[in-house]
PDB file of C-alpha atoms in Angstrom:
ATOM      1  CA  MET M   1     -18.913 -16.250 -36.355  1.00  0.00           C
ATOM      2  CA  SER M   2     -17.169 -12.833 -36.045  1.00  0.00           C
ATOM      3  CA  ARG M   3     -13.641 -12.250 -35.142  1.00  0.00           C
ATOM      4  CA  TRP M   4     -14.722 -10.234 -32.482  1.00  0.00           C
ATOM      5  CA  ARG M   5     -16.554 -13.399 -30.826  1.00  0.00           C
ATOM      6  CA  LEU M   6     -13.310 -15.303 -31.445  1.00  0.00           C
ATOM      7  CA  ILE M   7     -11.697 -13.217 -29.029  1.00  0.00           C
ATOM      8  CA  GLN M   8     -12.398 -14.098 -25.259  1.00  0.00           C
ATOM      9  CA  PRO M   9     -14.582 -12.254 -23.198  1.00  0.00           C
ATOM     10  CA  SER M  10     -12.367 -11.026 -20.618  1.00  0.00           C
ATOM     11  CA  THR M  11     -10.127  -9.380 -23.615  1.00  0.00           C
ATOM     12  CA  ARG M  12     -13.031  -8.034 -25.352  1.00  0.00           C
ATOM     13  CA  ALA M  13     -13.734  -6.024 -21.715  1.00  0.00           C
ATOM     14  CA  PHE M  14     -10.453  -4.948 -21.340  1.00  0.00           C
ATOM     15  CA  ILE M  15     -10.220  -3.510 -25.184  1.00  0.00           C
ATOM     16  CA  ARG M  16     -14.298  -1.923 -24.026  1.00  0.00           C
ATOM     17  CA  GLU M  17     -12.400  -0.195 -20.662  1.00  0.00           C
ATOM     18  CA  ALA M  18      -9.438   0.592 -22.893  1.00  0.00           C
ATOM     19  CA  ARG M  19     -11.453   2.832 -25.482  1.00  0.00           C
ATOM     20  CA  GLN M  20     -12.845   4.758 -22.298  1.00  0.00           C
ATOM     21  CA  THR M  21      -9.844   5.256 -20.853  1.00  0.00           C
ATOM     22  CA  PRO M  22      -8.347   8.986 -21.748  1.00  0.00           C
ATOM     23  CA  ASP M  23      -5.249   9.313 -23.668  1.00  0.00           C
ATOM     24  CA  PHE M  24      -4.930   5.225 -23.789  1.00  0.00           C
ATOM     25  CA  THR M  25      -3.425   4.266 -27.516  1.00  0.00           C
ATOM     26  CA  LEU M  26      -3.357   1.297 -29.433  1.00  0.00           C
ATOM     27  CA  LEU M  27       0.179   0.373 -28.479  1.00  0.00           C
ATOM     28  CA  ASP M  28      -0.689   0.490 -24.345  1.00  0.00           C
ATOM     29  CA  LEU M  29      -3.437  -1.900 -25.209  1.00  0.00           C
ATOM     30  CA  LEU M  30      -1.065  -4.190 -27.047  1.00  0.00           C
ATOM     31  CA  HIS M  31       1.157  -3.696 -24.305  1.00  0.00           C
ATOM     32  CA  GLY M  32      -1.300  -4.259 -21.544  1.00  0.00           C
ATOM     33  CA  TYR M  33      -2.387  -7.550 -23.262  1.00  0.00           C
ATOM     34  CA  VAL M  34       0.739  -8.963 -23.597  1.00  0.00           C
ATOM     35  CA  TYR M  35       1.878  -8.068 -20.219  1.00  0.00           C
ATOM     36  CA  ALA M  36      -1.381 -10.049 -18.971  1.00  0.00           C
ATOM     37  CA  ARG M  37      -1.689 -12.805 -21.445  1.00  0.00           C
ATOM     38  CA  TRP M  38       2.189 -13.735 -20.883  1.00  0.00           C
ATOM     39  CA  THR M  39       2.541 -12.449 -17.365  1.00  0.00           C
ATOM     40  CA  TYR M  40       5.301 -14.796 -16.134  1.00  0.00           C
ATOM     41  CA  LEU M  41       7.515 -14.457 -19.601  1.00  0.00           C
ATOM     42  CA  TYR M  42       7.409 -10.715 -19.152  1.00  0.00           C
ATOM     43  CA  ILE M  43       8.372 -10.637 -15.444  1.00  0.00           C
ATOM     44  CA  ALA M  44      11.145 -13.199 -15.717  1.00  0.00           C
ATOM     45  CA  MET M  45      12.615 -11.061 -18.925  1.00  0.00           C
ATOM     46  CA  GLY M  46      12.241  -7.689 -17.424  1.00  0.00           C
ATOM     47  CA  SER M  47      13.925  -9.040 -14.226  1.00  0.00           C
ATOM     48  CA  GLY M  48      16.614 -10.840 -16.178  1.00  0.00           C
ATOM     49  CA  ARG M  49      15.886 -13.970 -14.934  1.00  0.00           C
ATOM     50  CA  HIS M  50      14.796 -15.578 -17.806  1.00  0.00           C
ATOM     51  CA  ARG M  51      18.027 -17.330 -20.128  1.00  0.00           C
ATOM     52  CA  TRP M  52      16.959 -14.982 -23.020  1.00  0.00           C
ATOM     53  CA  ALA M  53      17.039 -12.161 -21.025  1.00  0.00           C
ATOM     54  CA  LYS M  54      20.665 -10.708 -21.777  1.00  0.00           C
ATOM     55  CA  ARG M  55      20.237 -11.814 -25.763  1.00  0.00           C
ATOM     56  CA  LEU M  56      16.782  -9.498 -25.776  1.00  0.00           C
ATOM     57  CA  ALA M  57      17.741  -6.538 -23.439  1.00  0.00           C
ATOM     58  CA  PRO M  58      18.774  -4.363 -26.193  1.00  0.00           C
ATOM     59  CA  LEU M  59      15.716  -5.103 -27.968  1.00  0.00           C
ATOM     60  CA  LEU M  60      13.482  -4.881 -24.750  1.00  0.00           C
ATOM     61  CA  GLY M  61      14.767  -1.555 -23.854  1.00  0.00           C
ATOM     62  CA  TRP M  62      14.162  -0.279 -27.372  1.00  0.00           C
ATOM     63  CA  ILE M  63      10.403  -0.909 -26.838  1.00  0.00           C
ATOM     64  CA  GLY M  64      10.444   0.117 -23.591  1.00  0.00           C
ATOM     65  CA  SER M  65      11.884   3.798 -25.175  1.00  0.00           C
ATOM     66  CA  ARG M  66       9.137   3.506 -27.639  1.00  0.00           C
ATOM     67  CA  LEU M  67       6.584   2.596 -25.240  1.00  0.00           C
ATOM     68  CA  THR M  68       7.448   5.997 -23.148  1.00  0.00           C
ATOM     69  CA  ALA M  69       8.592   8.196 -25.651  1.00  0.00           C
ATOM     70  CA  GLY M  70       6.830  11.621 -25.653  1.00  0.00           C
ATOM     71  CA  ALA M  71       4.496  10.230 -22.765  1.00  0.00           C
ATOM     72  CA  ALA M  72       5.846  13.106 -19.998  1.00  0.00           C
ATOM     73  CA  PRO M  73       3.579  15.803 -20.307  1.00  0.00           C
ATOM     74  CA  ASP M  74       5.055  19.057 -21.604  1.00  0.00           C
ATOM     75  CA  GLY M  75       7.439  20.499 -18.683  1.00  0.00           C
ATOM     76  CA  LYS M  76       7.778  17.469 -17.047  1.00  0.00           C
ATOM     77  CA  PRO M  77      10.762  15.180 -16.626  1.00  0.00           C
ATOM     78  CA  PRO M  78      10.995  12.452 -19.105  1.00  0.00           C
ATOM     79  CA  VAL M  79       8.947   9.083 -18.359  1.00  0.00           C
ATOM     80  CA  SER M  80      10.887   6.368 -16.675  1.00  0.00           C
ATOM     81  CA  PHE M  81      10.276   2.534 -16.231  1.00  0.00           C
ATOM     82  CA  ALA M  82       9.608   2.845 -12.921  1.00  0.00           C
ATOM     83  CA  ASP M  83       6.795   5.964 -13.659  1.00  0.00           C
ATOM     84  CA  THR M  84       5.183   2.962 -15.854  1.00  0.00           C
ATOM     85  CA  TYR M  85       5.006   0.225 -13.434  1.00  0.00           C
ATOM     86  CA  HIS M  86       5.596   0.824  -9.570  1.00  0.00           C
ATOM     87  CA  GLY M  87       3.928  -0.064  -6.190  1.00  0.00           C
ATOM     88  CA  LYS M  88       3.166   1.588  -3.573  1.00  0.00           C
ATOM     89  CA  VAL M  89       4.259   0.189   0.196  1.00  0.00           C
ATOM     90  CA  VAL M  90       1.009   0.104   2.194  1.00  0.00           C
ATOM     91  CA  PRO M  91       0.455  -1.470   5.545  1.00  0.00           C
ATOM     92  CA  LEU M  92      -1.858  -4.437   6.347  1.00  0.00           C
ATOM     93  CA  ASN M  93      -4.634  -2.417   7.457  1.00  0.00           C
ATOM     94  CA  THR M  94      -4.914  -0.461   3.851  1.00  0.00           C
ATOM     95  CA  ALA M  95      -3.959  -3.554   2.043  1.00  0.00           C
ATOM     96  CA  VAL M  96      -7.388  -5.438   3.887  1.00  0.00           C
ATOM     97  CA  GLU M  97      -9.056  -2.124   2.721  1.00  0.00           C
ATOM     98  CA  LEU M  98      -8.687  -2.387  -0.710  1.00  0.00           C
ATOM     99  CA  VAL M  99      -9.763  -5.930  -1.014  1.00  0.00           C
ATOM    100  CA  SER M 100     -12.984  -5.330   1.321  1.00  0.00           C
ATOM    101  CA  ILE M 101     -14.433  -2.541  -0.612  1.00  0.00           C
ATOM    102  CA  HIS M 102     -18.019  -3.077  -1.952  1.00  0.00           C
ATOM    103  CA  GLN M 103     -18.440  -0.281  -3.750  1.00  0.00           C
ATOM    104  CA  GLU M 104     -17.074   1.189  -7.404  1.00  0.00           C
ATOM    105  CA  ILE M 105     -14.170   3.469  -6.867  1.00  0.00           C
ATOM    106  CA  PRO M 106     -13.249   6.504  -9.462  1.00  0.00           C
ATOM    107  CA  LEU M 107     -10.229   8.142  -7.998  1.00  0.00           C
ATOM    108  CA  ARG M 108      -7.748  10.068 -10.475  1.00  0.00           C
ATOM    109  CA  ASP M 109      -4.689  11.460 -10.784  1.00  0.00           C
ATOM    110  CA  LEU M 110      -3.343  10.869  -7.276  1.00  0.00           C
ATOM    111  CA  GLU M 111      -0.241  12.899  -7.868  1.00  0.00           C
ATOM    112  CA  GLN M 112       0.376  13.150  -3.880  1.00  0.00           C
ATOM    113  CA  VAL M 113      -0.273   9.650  -2.849  1.00  0.00           C
ATOM    114  CA  ILE M 114       1.584   7.958  -6.191  1.00  0.00           C
ATOM    115  CA  PRO M 115       3.947  10.246  -7.046  1.00  0.00           C
ATOM    116  CA  TYR M 116       4.687   9.049 -10.386  1.00  0.00           C
ATOM    117  CA  THR M 117       4.247  10.724 -13.864  1.00  0.00           C
ATOM    118  CA  LEU M 118       1.828   7.863 -14.942  1.00  0.00           C
ATOM    119  CA  ALA M 119      -0.294   5.227 -13.909  1.00  0.00           C
ATOM    120  CA  ARG M 120      -1.838   6.894 -10.521  1.00  0.00           C
ATOM    121  CA  ASP M 121      -5.745   5.982 -10.814  1.00  0.00           C
ATOM    122  CA  ILE M 122      -7.531   3.999  -8.276  1.00  0.00           C
ATOM    123  CA  VAL M 123     -10.750   2.758 -10.049  1.00  0.00           C
ATOM    124  CA  LEU M 124     -12.628  -0.100  -9.002  1.00  0.00           C
ATOM    125  CA  LYS M 125     -14.838  -1.793 -11.189  1.00  0.00           C
ATOM    126  CA  ASN M 126     -16.433  -4.781  -9.521  1.00  0.00           C
ATOM    127  CA  PRO M 127     -14.222  -4.615  -6.528  1.00  0.00           C
ATOM    128  CA  GLU M 128     -15.302  -8.212  -5.072  1.00  0.00           C
ATOM    129  CA  ALA M 129     -13.822  -9.835  -8.177  1.00  0.00           C
ATOM    130  CA  ILE M 130     -10.637 -11.033  -6.687  1.00  0.00           C
ATOM    131  CA  VAL M 131      -7.928 -13.425  -8.141  1.00  0.00           C
ATOM    132  CA  ALA M 132      -5.033 -15.052  -6.196  1.00  0.00           C
ATOM    133  CA  LEU M 133      -2.587 -15.596  -8.738  1.00  0.00           C
ATOM    134  CA  ASP M 134       1.131 -17.579  -8.715  1.00  0.00           C
ATOM    135  CA  CYS M 135       3.450 -14.879  -7.795  1.00  0.00           C
ATOM    136  CA  PRO M 136       5.483 -14.220 -11.021  1.00  0.00           C
ATOM    137  CA  CYS M 137       8.472 -13.242  -9.529  1.00  0.00           C
ATOM    138  CA  ARG M 138       8.642 -17.005  -7.182  1.00  0.00           C
ATOM    139  CA  MET M 139       7.785 -18.435  -9.977  1.00  0.00           C
ATOM    140  CA  ALA M 140      10.998 -17.392 -11.760  1.00  0.00           C
ATOM    141  CA  VAL M 141      13.648 -18.386  -9.175  1.00  0.00           C
ATOM    142  CA  GLU M 142      14.739 -21.789  -8.492  1.00  0.00           C
ATOM    143  CA  HIS M 143      13.919 -21.957  -4.840  1.00  0.00           C
ATOM    144  CA  PRO M 144      11.076 -19.872  -4.056  1.00  0.00           C
ATOM    145  CA  CYS M 145       9.539 -18.841  -0.818  1.00  0.00           C
ATOM    146  CA  LEU M 146       5.983 -20.377  -0.344  1.00  0.00           C
ATOM    147  CA  PRO M 147       2.943 -20.711  -0.825  1.00  0.00           C
ATOM    148  CA  MET M 148       2.956 -18.990  -4.352  1.00  0.00           C
ATOM    149  CA  ASP M 149      -0.724 -17.946  -4.824  1.00  0.00           C
ATOM    150  CA  VAL M 150      -0.130 -14.692  -3.255  1.00  0.00           C
ATOM    151  CA  CYS M 151      -0.475 -12.221  -5.906  1.00  0.00           C
ATOM    152  CA  LEU M 152      -3.988 -10.315  -5.162  1.00  0.00           C
ATOM    153  CA  ILE M 153      -5.598  -8.944  -8.879  1.00  0.00           C
ATOM    154  CA  VAL M 154      -8.214  -6.723  -7.810  1.00  0.00           C
ATOM    155  CA  GLY M 155     -11.454  -5.482  -9.767  1.00  0.00           C
ATOM    156  CA  GLU M 156     -12.472  -5.959 -13.426  1.00  0.00           C
ATOM    157  CA  PRO M 157     -11.240  -6.173 -16.190  1.00  0.00           C
ATOM    158  CA  PHE M 158      -8.117  -7.434 -14.758  1.00  0.00           C
ATOM    159  CA  ALA M 159      -9.529 -10.219 -12.660  1.00  0.00           C
ATOM    160  CA  GLY M 160     -11.352 -11.736 -15.718  1.00  0.00           C
ATOM    161  CA  LEU M 161      -8.131 -11.320 -17.938  1.00  0.00           C
ATOM    162  CA  VAL M 162      -5.795 -13.035 -15.367  1.00  0.00           C
ATOM    163  CA  ILE M 163      -8.296 -15.934 -14.714  1.00  0.00           C
ATOM    164  CA  GLU M 164      -9.406 -16.785 -18.526  1.00  0.00           C
ATOM    165  CA  HIS M 165      -5.463 -16.548 -19.321  1.00  0.00           C
ATOM    166  CA  HIS M 166      -3.817 -18.128 -16.316  1.00  0.00           C
ATOM    167  CA  PRO M 167      -6.375 -20.933 -15.303  1.00  0.00           C
ATOM    168  CA  ARG M 168      -3.237 -23.150 -13.964  1.00  0.00           C
ATOM    169  CA  HIS M 169      -2.095 -20.584 -12.049  1.00  0.00           C
ATOM    170  CA  ALA M 170      -5.009 -18.418 -10.921  1.00  0.00           C
ATOM    171  CA  ARG M 171      -8.516 -19.050  -9.187  1.00  0.00           C
ATOM    172  CA  ARG M 172     -11.315 -16.583  -7.806  1.00  0.00           C
ATOM    173  CA  ILE M 173     -11.103 -16.137  -4.062  1.00  0.00           C
ATOM    174  CA  THR M 174     -13.685 -13.890  -1.753  1.00  0.00           C
ATOM    175  CA  PRO M 175     -12.615 -10.645  -0.001  1.00  0.00           C
ATOM    176  CA  PHE M 176     -12.170 -12.784   2.890  1.00  0.00           C
ATOM    177  CA  GLU M 177     -10.007 -15.361   1.430  1.00  0.00           C
ATOM    178  CA  ALA M 178      -7.973 -12.451   0.079  1.00  0.00           C
ATOM    179  CA  GLN M 179      -7.879 -10.885   3.712  1.00  0.00           C
ATOM    180  CA  THR M 180      -6.733 -14.001   4.973  1.00  0.00           C
ATOM    181  CA  ILE M 181      -4.059 -14.673   2.458  1.00  0.00           C
ATOM    182  CA  LEU M 182      -2.698 -10.488   3.512  1.00  0.00           C
ATOM    183  CA  GLU M 183      -2.549 -11.470   7.324  1.00  0.00           C
ATOM    184  CA  GLU M 184      -0.574 -14.792   6.724  1.00  0.00           C
ATOM    185  CA  GLU M 185       1.829 -12.958   4.493  1.00  0.00           C
ATOM    186  CA  ASP M 186       2.252 -10.547   6.739  1.00  0.00           C
ATOM    187  CA  ALA M 187       3.188 -13.109   9.427  1.00  0.00           C
ATOM    188  CA  ARG M 188       5.785 -14.328   7.275  1.00  0.00           C
ATOM    189  CA  GLY M 189       7.610 -10.836   6.998  1.00  0.00           C
ATOM    190  CA  HIS M 190       6.409 -10.424   3.351  1.00  0.00           C
ATOM    191  CA  VAL M 191       5.446  -6.618   2.306  1.00  0.00           C
ATOM    192  CA  HIS M 192       2.130  -5.347   0.576  1.00  0.00           C
ATOM    193  CA  HIS M 193       2.522  -3.067  -2.616  1.00  0.00           C
ATOM    194  CA  ALA M 194      -0.389  -1.975  -4.259  1.00  0.00           C
ATOM    195  CA  PHE M 195       0.830  -2.121  -7.911  1.00  0.00           C
ATOM    196  CA  PHE M 196       0.168   0.399 -10.502  1.00  0.00           C
ATOM    197  CA  LYS M 197       0.539  -0.136 -14.332  1.00  0.00           C
ATOM    198  CA  ASP M 198       0.436   2.214 -17.418  1.00  0.00           C
ATOM    199  CA  ALA M 199      -0.162  -0.841 -19.888  1.00  0.00           C
ATOM    200  CA  MET M 200      -2.995  -1.915 -17.030  1.00  0.00           C
ATOM    201  CA  LEU M 201      -5.353   1.392 -18.056  1.00  0.00           C
ATOM    202  CA  GLY M 202      -3.115   3.782 -15.980  1.00  0.00           C
ATOM    203  CA  ARG M 203      -4.133   2.212 -12.666  1.00  0.00           C
ATOM    204  CA  PHE M 204      -4.446   0.028  -9.309  1.00  0.00           C
ATOM    205  CA  TYR M 205      -4.654  -3.769 -10.790  1.00  0.00           C
ATOM    206  CA  ALA M 206      -3.243  -5.950  -7.755  1.00  0.00           C
ATOM    207  CA  ILE M 207      -1.739  -5.990  -4.503  1.00  0.00           C
ATOM    208  CA  CYS M 208       1.409  -7.945  -4.511  1.00  0.00           C
ATOM    209  CA  ASN M 209       2.799  -9.900  -1.462  1.00  0.00           C
ATOM    210  CA  CYS M 210       6.422  -9.421  -1.424  1.00  0.00           C
ATOM    211  CA  CYS M 211       9.673 -11.410   0.112  1.00  0.00           C
ATOM    212  CA  SER M 212      12.964  -9.797  -0.333  1.00  0.00           C
ATOM    213  CA  CYS M 213      14.794 -12.567  -1.637  1.00  0.00           C
ATOM    214  CA  CYS M 214      12.190 -12.957  -4.617  1.00  0.00           C
ATOM    215  CA  CYS M 215      10.823 -10.122  -5.550  1.00  0.00           C
ATOM    216  CA  ALA M 216      11.851  -8.496  -8.907  1.00  0.00           C
ATOM    217  CA  ALA M 217      10.519  -5.013  -7.549  1.00  0.00           C
ATOM    218  CA  MET M 218      12.352  -5.120  -4.605  1.00  0.00           C
ATOM    219  CA  ALA M 219      15.736  -6.026  -6.294  1.00  0.00           C
ATOM    220  CA  SER M 220      15.183  -3.365  -8.710  1.00  0.00           C
ATOM    221  CA  PHE M 221      14.306  -0.779  -6.118  1.00  0.00           C
ATOM    222  CA  ARG M 222      17.825  -2.024  -4.249  1.00  0.00           C
ATOM    223  CA  ALA M 223      19.727  -1.312  -7.481  1.00  0.00           C
ATOM    224  CA  GLY M 224      18.935   2.287  -7.629  1.00  0.00           C
ATOM    225  CA  THR M 225      15.605   1.895  -9.988  1.00  0.00           C
ATOM    226  CA  PRO M 226      12.700   3.968  -7.757  1.00  0.00           C
ATOM    227  CA  MET M 227      10.046   2.124  -8.563  1.00  0.00           C
ATOM    228  CA  LEU M 228       8.635   1.321  -4.879  1.00  0.00           C
ATOM    229  CA  ALA M 229       6.991   4.557  -3.005  1.00  0.00           C
ATOM    230  CA  SER M 230       7.019   4.926   0.660  1.00  0.00           C
ATOM    231  CA  SER M 231       3.921   3.993   2.255  1.00  0.00           C
ATOM    232  CA  GLY M 232       4.165   7.420   4.119  1.00  0.00           C
ATOM    233  CA  TYR M 233       4.673   6.248   7.563  1.00  0.00           C
ATOM    234  CA  THR M 234       8.025   5.467   9.492  1.00  0.00           C
ATOM    235  CA  ALA M 235       8.360   3.165  12.026  1.00  0.00           C
ATOM    236  CA  ARG M 236       8.732   4.867  15.721  1.00  0.00           C
ATOM    237  CA  VAL M 237      10.565   3.077  18.579  1.00  0.00           C
ATOM    238  CA  ASP M 238       9.415   3.399  22.067  1.00  0.00           C
ATOM    239  CA  ALA M 239      12.845   3.057  23.733  1.00  0.00           C
ATOM    240  CA  ALA M 240      11.101   1.992  27.008  1.00  0.00           C
ATOM    241  CA  LEU M 241       9.284  -0.756  25.834  1.00  0.00           C
ATOM    242  CA  CYS M 242      11.941  -2.392  23.485  1.00  0.00           C
ATOM    243  CA  LYS M 243      13.910  -5.280  25.048  1.00  0.00           C
ATOM    244  CA  GLY M 244      16.113  -5.784  22.210  1.00  0.00           C
ATOM    245  CA  CYS M 245      15.185  -8.882  21.430  1.00  0.00           C
ATOM    246  CA  ARG M 246      16.197  -8.792  17.774  1.00  0.00           C
ATOM    247  CA  ARG M 247      12.657  -9.550  16.269  1.00  0.00           C
ATOM    248  CA  CYS M 248      12.657  -6.514  14.378  1.00  0.00           C
ATOM    249  CA  GLU M 249      15.945  -6.280  12.989  1.00  0.00           C
ATOM    250  CA  GLN M 250      15.498  -9.694  11.627  1.00  0.00           C
ATOM    251  CA  ILE M 251      12.391  -9.280   9.873  1.00  0.00           C
ATOM    252  CA  CYS M 252      12.636  -6.058   8.418  1.00  0.00           C
ATOM    253  CA  PRO M 253      12.833  -6.404   4.375  1.00  0.00           C
ATOM    254  CA  PHE M 254      14.393  -2.961   3.978  1.00  0.00           C
ATOM    255  CA  ASP M 255      17.307  -3.245   6.820  1.00  0.00           C
ATOM    256  CA  ALA M 256      16.036  -0.363   8.027  1.00  0.00           C
ATOM    257  CA  VAL M 257      15.829  -1.611  11.869  1.00  0.00           C
ATOM    258  CA  ILE M 258      19.097  -2.067  13.801  1.00  0.00           C
ATOM    259  CA  VAL M 259      19.593  -3.146  17.255  1.00  0.00           C
ATOM    260  CA  THR M 260      22.328  -1.268  19.517  1.00  0.00           C
ATOM    261  CA  GLY M 261      23.201  -0.910  23.360  1.00  0.00           C
ATOM    262  CA  GLY M 262      19.920  -3.307  23.842  1.00  0.00           C
ATOM    263  CA  ALA M 263      17.445  -1.102  22.009  1.00  0.00           C
ATOM    264  CA  ALA M 264      16.123  -0.815  18.433  1.00  0.00           C
ATOM    265  CA  ALA M 265      16.790   2.071  16.268  1.00  0.00           C
ATOM    266  CA  VAL M 266      15.093   2.947  13.084  1.00  0.00           C
ATOM    267  CA  ASP M 267      16.724   4.375  10.227  1.00  0.00           C
ATOM    268  CA  ALA M 268      13.904   6.714   8.419  1.00  0.00           C
ATOM    269  CA  SER M 269      16.181   6.953   5.276  1.00  0.00           C
ATOM    270  CA  ARG M 270      15.599   3.371   4.724  1.00  0.00           C
ATOM    271  CA  CYS M 271      12.384   2.679   6.404  1.00  0.00           C
ATOM    272  CA  MET M 272       9.437   2.243   3.826  1.00  0.00           C
ATOM    273  CA  GLY M 273       6.464   1.997   6.450  1.00  0.00           C
ATOM    274  CA  CYS M 274       5.351  -1.825   5.646  1.00  0.00           C
ATOM    275  CA  GLY M 275       4.854  -2.035   9.598  1.00  0.00           C
ATOM    276  CA  ILE M 276       6.160  -5.452   9.274  1.00  0.00           C
ATOM    277  CA  CYS M 277       8.240  -4.795  12.311  1.00  0.00           C
ATOM    278  CA  VAL M 278       5.275  -3.500  14.317  1.00  0.00           C
ATOM    279  CA  GLY M 279       3.441  -6.547  13.982  1.00  0.00           C
ATOM    280  CA  THR M 280       6.343  -8.830  14.896  1.00  0.00           C
ATOM    281  CA  CYS M 281       6.781  -7.074  18.115  1.00  0.00           C
ATOM    282  CA  LYS M 282       5.732  -8.823  21.116  1.00  0.00           C
ATOM    283  CA  PHE M 283       6.111  -5.557  23.449  1.00  0.00           C
ATOM    284  CA  ASP M 284       4.186  -2.958  21.704  1.00  0.00           C
ATOM    285  CA  ALA M 285       7.409  -1.145  21.292  1.00  0.00           C
ATOM    286  CA  LEU M 286       7.337  -0.116  17.715  1.00  0.00           C
ATOM    287  CA  GLU M 287       4.155   1.821  15.864  1.00  0.00           C
ATOM    288  CA  LEU M 288       4.051   3.332  12.282  1.00  0.00           C
ATOM    289  CA  ALA M 289       3.409   7.304  12.824  1.00  0.00           C
ATOM    290  CA  CYS M 290       3.326   9.774   9.434  1.00  0.00           C
ATOM    291  CA  ASN M 291       6.165  11.495   8.334  1.00  0.00           C
ATOM    292  CA  GLU M 292       5.549  13.592   5.483  1.00  0.00           C
ATOM    293  CA  SER M 293       8.619  13.850   4.278  1.00  0.00           C
ATOM    294  CA  ARG M 294       7.918  10.034   2.812  1.00  0.00           C
ATOM    295  CA  GLY M 295       4.797  10.721   0.744  1.00  0.00           C
ATOM    296  CA  VAL M 296       1.276  10.888   1.234  1.00  0.00           C
ATOM    297  CA  PRO M 297      -0.458   7.445   2.712  1.00  0.00           C
ATOM    298  CA  LEU M 298      -2.687   5.653   0.793  1.00  0.00           C
ATOM    299  CA  ASP M 299      -6.609   6.041   2.577  1.00  0.00           C
ATOM    300  CA  VAL M 300      -9.136   5.125  -0.047  1.00  0.00           C
ATOM    301  CA  GLN M 301     -11.467   6.579   2.528  1.00  0.00           C
ATOM    302  CA  ALA M 302     -10.183   9.343   3.259  1.00  0.00           C
ATOM    303  CA  LEU M 303      -9.683  10.077  -0.623  1.00  0.00           C
ATOM    304  CA  LEU M 304     -13.164   9.466  -1.106  1.00  0.00           C
ATOM    305  CA  MET M 305     -14.554  11.977   1.450  1.00  0.00           C
ATOM    306  CA  GLU M 306     -12.250  14.576  -0.260  1.00  0.00           C
TER     307      GLU M 306
END
């Protein structure tokens, strides 16, 4: 039996796809395999939640600097961690759209929509292949939010790679089941992020449903690492309809809504346009409005039309 046959089918598919990806190096391939194969250790170490995190932090930093060295195009700022691994906040309807697509999509170099130096392609192959994975961030904390299986891996070769290497923590689901997970997480006040990673072929590979207490990306964002991009929307209040009930203030994961004088007000500088407050308002006093200063919304259908 050849050595090639000893490798799992999903890994072979990932290698084949990597070979077809421009500028994807052997180091990138190894990085992507390590990330997919040991996801839970990778996330726990990166977030500082693993018992060895402090001891290995210098080594991880050195490896990270080697992975990103020279990756920035000429004339552009040096590549940062946020450029290699980041999320785009998306409202519920966009998240549902991403798990309901019935055609392959080749959208590359979306600089306006995904404002990072690397990892800004949406290349969906076999988009109906979706896997629900136990959230690595929630798995890394002592008392996590539930349920656990809320990370949605979308398309191939990623879905196959995850299901083969994490059979105890992953399951294949239908687009309808994925939509149900999204709607239930939205009702819990959890934010939908379309995640991109350079080592995952430089493109979109997952929708994470993130709570502010467990999510390592949101914690890094609050600490000043710009790894989350705004949806391109900002919540807007209709003062005539607002009853000052404070539900929006309590549920906002970015602390962008404040109720004073009996009415809600939105701090546009903090609002990431997730739409959680809009969905929770019983009086229809909130809506999402496009805000060009906060970026361009991820509208897959519009991008395809272009």
